[in-house]
Coordinates of C-alpha atoms in Angstrom, one line a residue:
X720 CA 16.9 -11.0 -7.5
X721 CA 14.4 -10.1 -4.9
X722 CA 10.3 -9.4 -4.7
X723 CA 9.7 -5.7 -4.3
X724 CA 6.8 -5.4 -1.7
X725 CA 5.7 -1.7 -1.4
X726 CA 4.0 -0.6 1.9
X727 CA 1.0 1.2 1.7
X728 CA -0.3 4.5 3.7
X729 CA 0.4 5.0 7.2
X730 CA 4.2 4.2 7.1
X731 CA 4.5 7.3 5.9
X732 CA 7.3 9.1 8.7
X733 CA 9.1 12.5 8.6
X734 CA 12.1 12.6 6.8
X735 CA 11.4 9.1 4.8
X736 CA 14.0 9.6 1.8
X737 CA 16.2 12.7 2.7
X738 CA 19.2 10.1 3.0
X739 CA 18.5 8.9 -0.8
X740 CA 17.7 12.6 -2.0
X741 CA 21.0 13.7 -0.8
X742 CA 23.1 10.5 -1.7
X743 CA 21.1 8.6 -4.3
X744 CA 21.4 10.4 -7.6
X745 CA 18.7 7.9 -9.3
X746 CA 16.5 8.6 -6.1
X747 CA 16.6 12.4 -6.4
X748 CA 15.9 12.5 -9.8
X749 CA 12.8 11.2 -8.7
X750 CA 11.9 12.7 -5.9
X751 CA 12.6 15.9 -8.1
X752 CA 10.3 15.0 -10.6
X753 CA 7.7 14.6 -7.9
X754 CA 8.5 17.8 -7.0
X755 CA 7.9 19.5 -10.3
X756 CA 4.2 18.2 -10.3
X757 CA 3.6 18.7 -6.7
X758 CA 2.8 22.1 -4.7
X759 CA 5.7 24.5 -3.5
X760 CA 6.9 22.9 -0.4
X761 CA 6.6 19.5 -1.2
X762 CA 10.2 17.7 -0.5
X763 CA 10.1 20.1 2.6
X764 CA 7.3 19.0 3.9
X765 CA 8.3 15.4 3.4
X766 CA 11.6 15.5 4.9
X767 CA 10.9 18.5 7.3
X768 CA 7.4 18.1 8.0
X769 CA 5.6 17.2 11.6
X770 CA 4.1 13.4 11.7
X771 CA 0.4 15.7 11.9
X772 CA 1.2 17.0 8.7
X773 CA 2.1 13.8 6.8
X774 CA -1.1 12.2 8.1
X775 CA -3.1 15.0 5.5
X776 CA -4.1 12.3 2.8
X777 CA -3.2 14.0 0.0
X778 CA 0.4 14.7 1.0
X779 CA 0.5 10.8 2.4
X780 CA -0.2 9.2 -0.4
X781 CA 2.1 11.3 -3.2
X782 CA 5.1 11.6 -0.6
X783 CA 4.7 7.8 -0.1
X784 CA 4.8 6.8 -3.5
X785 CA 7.5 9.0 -4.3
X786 CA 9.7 7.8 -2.1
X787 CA 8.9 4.8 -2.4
X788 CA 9.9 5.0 -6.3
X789 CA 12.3 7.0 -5.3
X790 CA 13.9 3.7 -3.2
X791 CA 13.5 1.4 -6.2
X792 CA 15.6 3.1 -8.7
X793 CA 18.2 3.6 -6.0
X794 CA 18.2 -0.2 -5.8
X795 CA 17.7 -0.9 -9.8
X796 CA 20.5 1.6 -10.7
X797 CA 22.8 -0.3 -8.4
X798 CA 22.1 -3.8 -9.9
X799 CA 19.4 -5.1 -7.5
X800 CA 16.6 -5.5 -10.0
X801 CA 13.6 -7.0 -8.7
X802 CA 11.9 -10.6 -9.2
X803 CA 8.5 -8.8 -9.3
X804 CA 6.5 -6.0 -7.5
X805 CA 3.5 -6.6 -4.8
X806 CA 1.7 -3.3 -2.9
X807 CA -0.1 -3.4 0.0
X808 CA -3.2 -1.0 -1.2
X809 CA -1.4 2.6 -1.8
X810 CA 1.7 0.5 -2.3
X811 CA 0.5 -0.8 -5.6
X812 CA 0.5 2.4 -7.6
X813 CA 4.3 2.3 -7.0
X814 CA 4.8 -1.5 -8.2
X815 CA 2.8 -0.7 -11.4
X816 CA 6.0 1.7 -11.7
X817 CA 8.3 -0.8 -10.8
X818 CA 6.7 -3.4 -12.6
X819 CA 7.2 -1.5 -16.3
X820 CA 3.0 -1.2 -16.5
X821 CA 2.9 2.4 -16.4
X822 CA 5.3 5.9 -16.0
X823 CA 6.1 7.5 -12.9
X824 CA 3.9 11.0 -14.0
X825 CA 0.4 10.2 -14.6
X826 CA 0.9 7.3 -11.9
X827 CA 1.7 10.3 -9.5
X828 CA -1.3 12.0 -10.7
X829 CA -3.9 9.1 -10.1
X830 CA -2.5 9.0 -6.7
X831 CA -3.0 12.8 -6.0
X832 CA -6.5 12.3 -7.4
X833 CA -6.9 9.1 -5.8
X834 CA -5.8 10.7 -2.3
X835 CA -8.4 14.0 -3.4
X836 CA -11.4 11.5 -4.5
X837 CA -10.7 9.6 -0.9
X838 CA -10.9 13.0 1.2
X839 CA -13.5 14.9 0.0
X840 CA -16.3 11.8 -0.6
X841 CA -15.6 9.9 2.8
X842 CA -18.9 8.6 4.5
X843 CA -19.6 8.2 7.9
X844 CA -17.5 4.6 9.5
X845 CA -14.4 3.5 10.3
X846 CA -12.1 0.3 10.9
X847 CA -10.9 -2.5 13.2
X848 CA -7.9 -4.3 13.5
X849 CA -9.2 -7.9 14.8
X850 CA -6.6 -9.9 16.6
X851 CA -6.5 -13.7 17.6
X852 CA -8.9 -14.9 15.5
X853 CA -8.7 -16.9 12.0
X854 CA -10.1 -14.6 9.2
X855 CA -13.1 -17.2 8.3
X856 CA -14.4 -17.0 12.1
X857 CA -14.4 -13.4 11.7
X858 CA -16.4 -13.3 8.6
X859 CA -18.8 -15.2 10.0
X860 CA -19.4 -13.2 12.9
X861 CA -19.5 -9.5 10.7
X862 CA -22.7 -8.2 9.9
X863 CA -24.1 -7.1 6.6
X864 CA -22.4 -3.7 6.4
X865 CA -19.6 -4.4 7.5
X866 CA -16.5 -6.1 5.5
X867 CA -13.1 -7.5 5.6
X868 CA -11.0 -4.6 4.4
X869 CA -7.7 -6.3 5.0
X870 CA -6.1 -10.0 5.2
X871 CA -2.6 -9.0 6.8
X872 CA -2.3 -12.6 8.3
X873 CA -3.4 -15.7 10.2
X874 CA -4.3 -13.2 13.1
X875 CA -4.3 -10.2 12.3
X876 CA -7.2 -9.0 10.1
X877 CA -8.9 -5.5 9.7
X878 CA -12.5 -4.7 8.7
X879 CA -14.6 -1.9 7.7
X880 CA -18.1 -0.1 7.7
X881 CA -20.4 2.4 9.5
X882 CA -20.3 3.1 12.7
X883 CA -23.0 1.1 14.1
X884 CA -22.0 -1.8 12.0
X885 CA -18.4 -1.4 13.9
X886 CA -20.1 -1.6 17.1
X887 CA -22.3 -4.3 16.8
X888 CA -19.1 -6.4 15.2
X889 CA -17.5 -5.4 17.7
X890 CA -19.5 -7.3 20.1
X891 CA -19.9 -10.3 18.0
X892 CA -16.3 -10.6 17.6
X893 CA -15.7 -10.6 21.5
X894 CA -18.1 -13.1 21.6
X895 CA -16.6 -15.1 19.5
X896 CA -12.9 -15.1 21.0
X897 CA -11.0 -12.3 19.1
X898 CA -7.8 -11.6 21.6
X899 CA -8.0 -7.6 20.8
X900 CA -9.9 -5.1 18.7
X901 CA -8.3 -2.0 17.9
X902 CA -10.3 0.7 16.6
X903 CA -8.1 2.6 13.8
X904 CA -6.9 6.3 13.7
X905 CA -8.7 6.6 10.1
X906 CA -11.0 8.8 8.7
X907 CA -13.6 6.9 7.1
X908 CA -14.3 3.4 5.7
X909 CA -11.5 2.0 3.6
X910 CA -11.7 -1.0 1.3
X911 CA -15.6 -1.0 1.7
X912 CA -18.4 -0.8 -0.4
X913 CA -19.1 2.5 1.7
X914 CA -16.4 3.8 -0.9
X915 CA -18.4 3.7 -3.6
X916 CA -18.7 6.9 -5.2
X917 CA -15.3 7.9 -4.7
X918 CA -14.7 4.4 -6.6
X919 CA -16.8 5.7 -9.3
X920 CA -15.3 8.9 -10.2
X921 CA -11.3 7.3 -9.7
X922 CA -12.4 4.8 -12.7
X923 CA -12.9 7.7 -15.0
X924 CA -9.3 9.0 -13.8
X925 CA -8.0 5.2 -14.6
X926 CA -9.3 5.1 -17.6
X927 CA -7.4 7.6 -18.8
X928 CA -4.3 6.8 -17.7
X929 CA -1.7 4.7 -20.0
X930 CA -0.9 0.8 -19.0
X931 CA 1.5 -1.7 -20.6
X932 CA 2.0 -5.1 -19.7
X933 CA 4.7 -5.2 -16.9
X934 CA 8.0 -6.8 -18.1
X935 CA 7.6 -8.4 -14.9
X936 CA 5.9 -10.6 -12.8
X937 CA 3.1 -8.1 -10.9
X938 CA 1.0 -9.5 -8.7
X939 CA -2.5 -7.6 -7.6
X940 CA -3.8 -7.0 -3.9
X941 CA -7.2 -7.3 -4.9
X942 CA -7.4 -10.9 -6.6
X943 CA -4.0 -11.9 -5.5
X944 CA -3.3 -13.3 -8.7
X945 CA -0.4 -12.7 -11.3
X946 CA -1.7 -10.3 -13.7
X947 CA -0.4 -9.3 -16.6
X948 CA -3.5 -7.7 -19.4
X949 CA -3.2 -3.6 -18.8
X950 CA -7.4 -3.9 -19.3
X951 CA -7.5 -6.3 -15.9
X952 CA -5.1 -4.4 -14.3
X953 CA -7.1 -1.2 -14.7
X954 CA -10.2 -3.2 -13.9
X955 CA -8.4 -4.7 -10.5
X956 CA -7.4 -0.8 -9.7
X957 CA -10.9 0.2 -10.0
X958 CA -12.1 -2.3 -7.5
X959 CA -9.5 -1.6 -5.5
X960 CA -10.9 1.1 -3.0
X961 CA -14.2 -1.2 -2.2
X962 CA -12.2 -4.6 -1.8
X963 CA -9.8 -5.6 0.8
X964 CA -6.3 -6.3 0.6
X965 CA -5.3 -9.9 0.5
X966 CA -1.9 -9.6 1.7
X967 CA -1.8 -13.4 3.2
X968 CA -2.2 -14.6 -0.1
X969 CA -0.4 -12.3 -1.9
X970 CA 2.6 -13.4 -0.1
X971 CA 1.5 -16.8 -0.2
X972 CA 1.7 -16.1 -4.4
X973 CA 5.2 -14.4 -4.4
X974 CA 7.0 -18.0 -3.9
X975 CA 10.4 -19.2 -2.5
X976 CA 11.9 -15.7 -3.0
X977 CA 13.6 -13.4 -1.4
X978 CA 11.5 -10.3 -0.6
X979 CA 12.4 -6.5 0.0
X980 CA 10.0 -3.9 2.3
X981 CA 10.9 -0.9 -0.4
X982 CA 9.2 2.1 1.4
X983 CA 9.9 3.4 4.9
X984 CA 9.5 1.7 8.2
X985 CA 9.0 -2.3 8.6
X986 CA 5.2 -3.1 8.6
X987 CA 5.4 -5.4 5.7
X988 CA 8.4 -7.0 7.6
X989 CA 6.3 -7.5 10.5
X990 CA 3.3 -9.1 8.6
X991 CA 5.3 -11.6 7.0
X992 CA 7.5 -12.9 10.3
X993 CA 3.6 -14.1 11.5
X994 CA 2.5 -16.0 7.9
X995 CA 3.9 -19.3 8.5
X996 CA 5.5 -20.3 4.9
X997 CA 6.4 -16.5 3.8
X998 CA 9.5 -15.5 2.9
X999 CA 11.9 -13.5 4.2
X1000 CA 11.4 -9.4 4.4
X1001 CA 14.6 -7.5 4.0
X1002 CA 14.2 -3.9 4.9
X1003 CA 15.0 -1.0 2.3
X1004 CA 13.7 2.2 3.8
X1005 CA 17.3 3.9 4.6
X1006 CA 20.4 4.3 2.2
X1007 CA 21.8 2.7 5.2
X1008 CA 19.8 -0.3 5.4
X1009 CA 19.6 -0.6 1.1
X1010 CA 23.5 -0.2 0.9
X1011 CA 23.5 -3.5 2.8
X1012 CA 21.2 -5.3 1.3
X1013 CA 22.9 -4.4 -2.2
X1014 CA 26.3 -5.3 -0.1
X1015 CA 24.4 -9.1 0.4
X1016 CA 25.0 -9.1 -3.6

């Protein structure tokens, strides 16, 4: 059994799933019930679709957790059934699915309103990818409005905030010996308190919305904790969009098990091959690539 790791928005990539729709009859039926709650055009523009187009956010985030789904019930339905289910932000609205806390439907849903609620109440900022320095010197250098939004490893960590906050940690950052800052393609500031009235009006989406304890372990991004109550899970989702992932310690939770990148392209891979002590990544995103994991037994 292996530890489902979900990827979360921008490894989205044209095509992603095409080989399961056509192959996979557990992944199409997915995909097809993401269709039927989707607008006209929405498989197309997934597997058909320009990389410009799969940026728009609403599109991201509902193709992504389709397929991603999608991926998982290919592997389930072929006797790889997973240890437990981790998401890197987006990524955990799919392993609430896989995890048996909540059904596919509303999940898509919260996502399109999630995705809605993100575009159309984004302040002013942006974010960093810091690089080469340890997480704790980092957060000592950050001014007031500006956070972590991210712990993707030992060095490789990426904050958030206003624009003049970026700038002046920026600065600091150099100062203090970060190897590289990389300002990010993104269109606002993510995991931040900047995000808080979209966080507002997604809680009254969540609260509407159905959980059940997962019949598996399920492990949250925001408090990197096993978690298992459907009321803290809800709570956890609602902080989710003003708190930053803590991947490192999230992988750090997952144990001496064998881990599998269910989504397209390899970023979760990459993370883990720089946390000293993580486990392995196996890569999912192509029937290809899950017809030999599944081959591995």
């Amino acid at each position: 059994m292996s530890f489902f790791l979900f990827p979360g928005q921008g490894s989205q990539t044209p095509g992603m799933g095409q080989d399961f729709y056509e192959s996979s009859p557990a992944a199409r039926g997915i995909l097809e019930r993401a269709a039927a709650l989707a607008p006209v055009g929405f498989l197309g523009a997934i597997f058909h679709g320009t990389p410009e187009q799969l940026k728009d956010t609403r599109l991201a985030q509902t193709a992504l957790l389709a397929v991603e789904v999608a991926v998982a019930q290919h592997l389930e339905a072929a006797g790889c059934r997973p240890a437990g289910c981790a998401g890197h932000s987006l990524g955990e609205f799919s392993a609430l699915v896989a995890a048996g806390a909540a059904a596919f439907e509303p999940v898509f849903r919260l996502a399109d309103v999630r995705a809605r609620l993100m575009a159309e109440n984004v302040p002013e900022g942006g974010m960093a990818a810091v690089i080469g320095l340890p997480p704790s010197d980092i957060e000592a250098a950050l001014p007031a409005d500006v956070q972590v939004a991210n712990y993707n490893g030992p060095q490789q960590t990426i904050i958030s905030g206003g624009l003049a906050g970026l700038e002046e940690a920026e600065r600091r950052l150099k100062e203090a010996g970060a190897r590289r800052l990389i300002r990010l393609a993104v269109s606002g500031p993510f995991h931040s308190v900047l995000m808080a009235k979209a966080a507002s009006r997604f809680r009254d989406e969540l609260d509407k919305m159905e959980l059940k304890p997962p019949r598996i372990r399920y492990i949250s991004s925001v408090s990197a904790e096993e978690v298992r109550d459907p009321d803290e899970i809800r709570r956890l989702l609602g902080e989710q969009m003003l708190s930053p992932v803590r991947w490192t310690d999230v992988m750090g939770r997952i144990g001496p098990v064998p881990a599998v990148e269910v989504g397209p392209g390899r970023v979760l891979q990459g993370l883990a091959k720089r946390m000293d002590g993580a486990p392995a990544v196996e890569l999912a995103g192509t029937v290809e690539a899950a017809n030999a994991l599944l081959a591995l037994g």
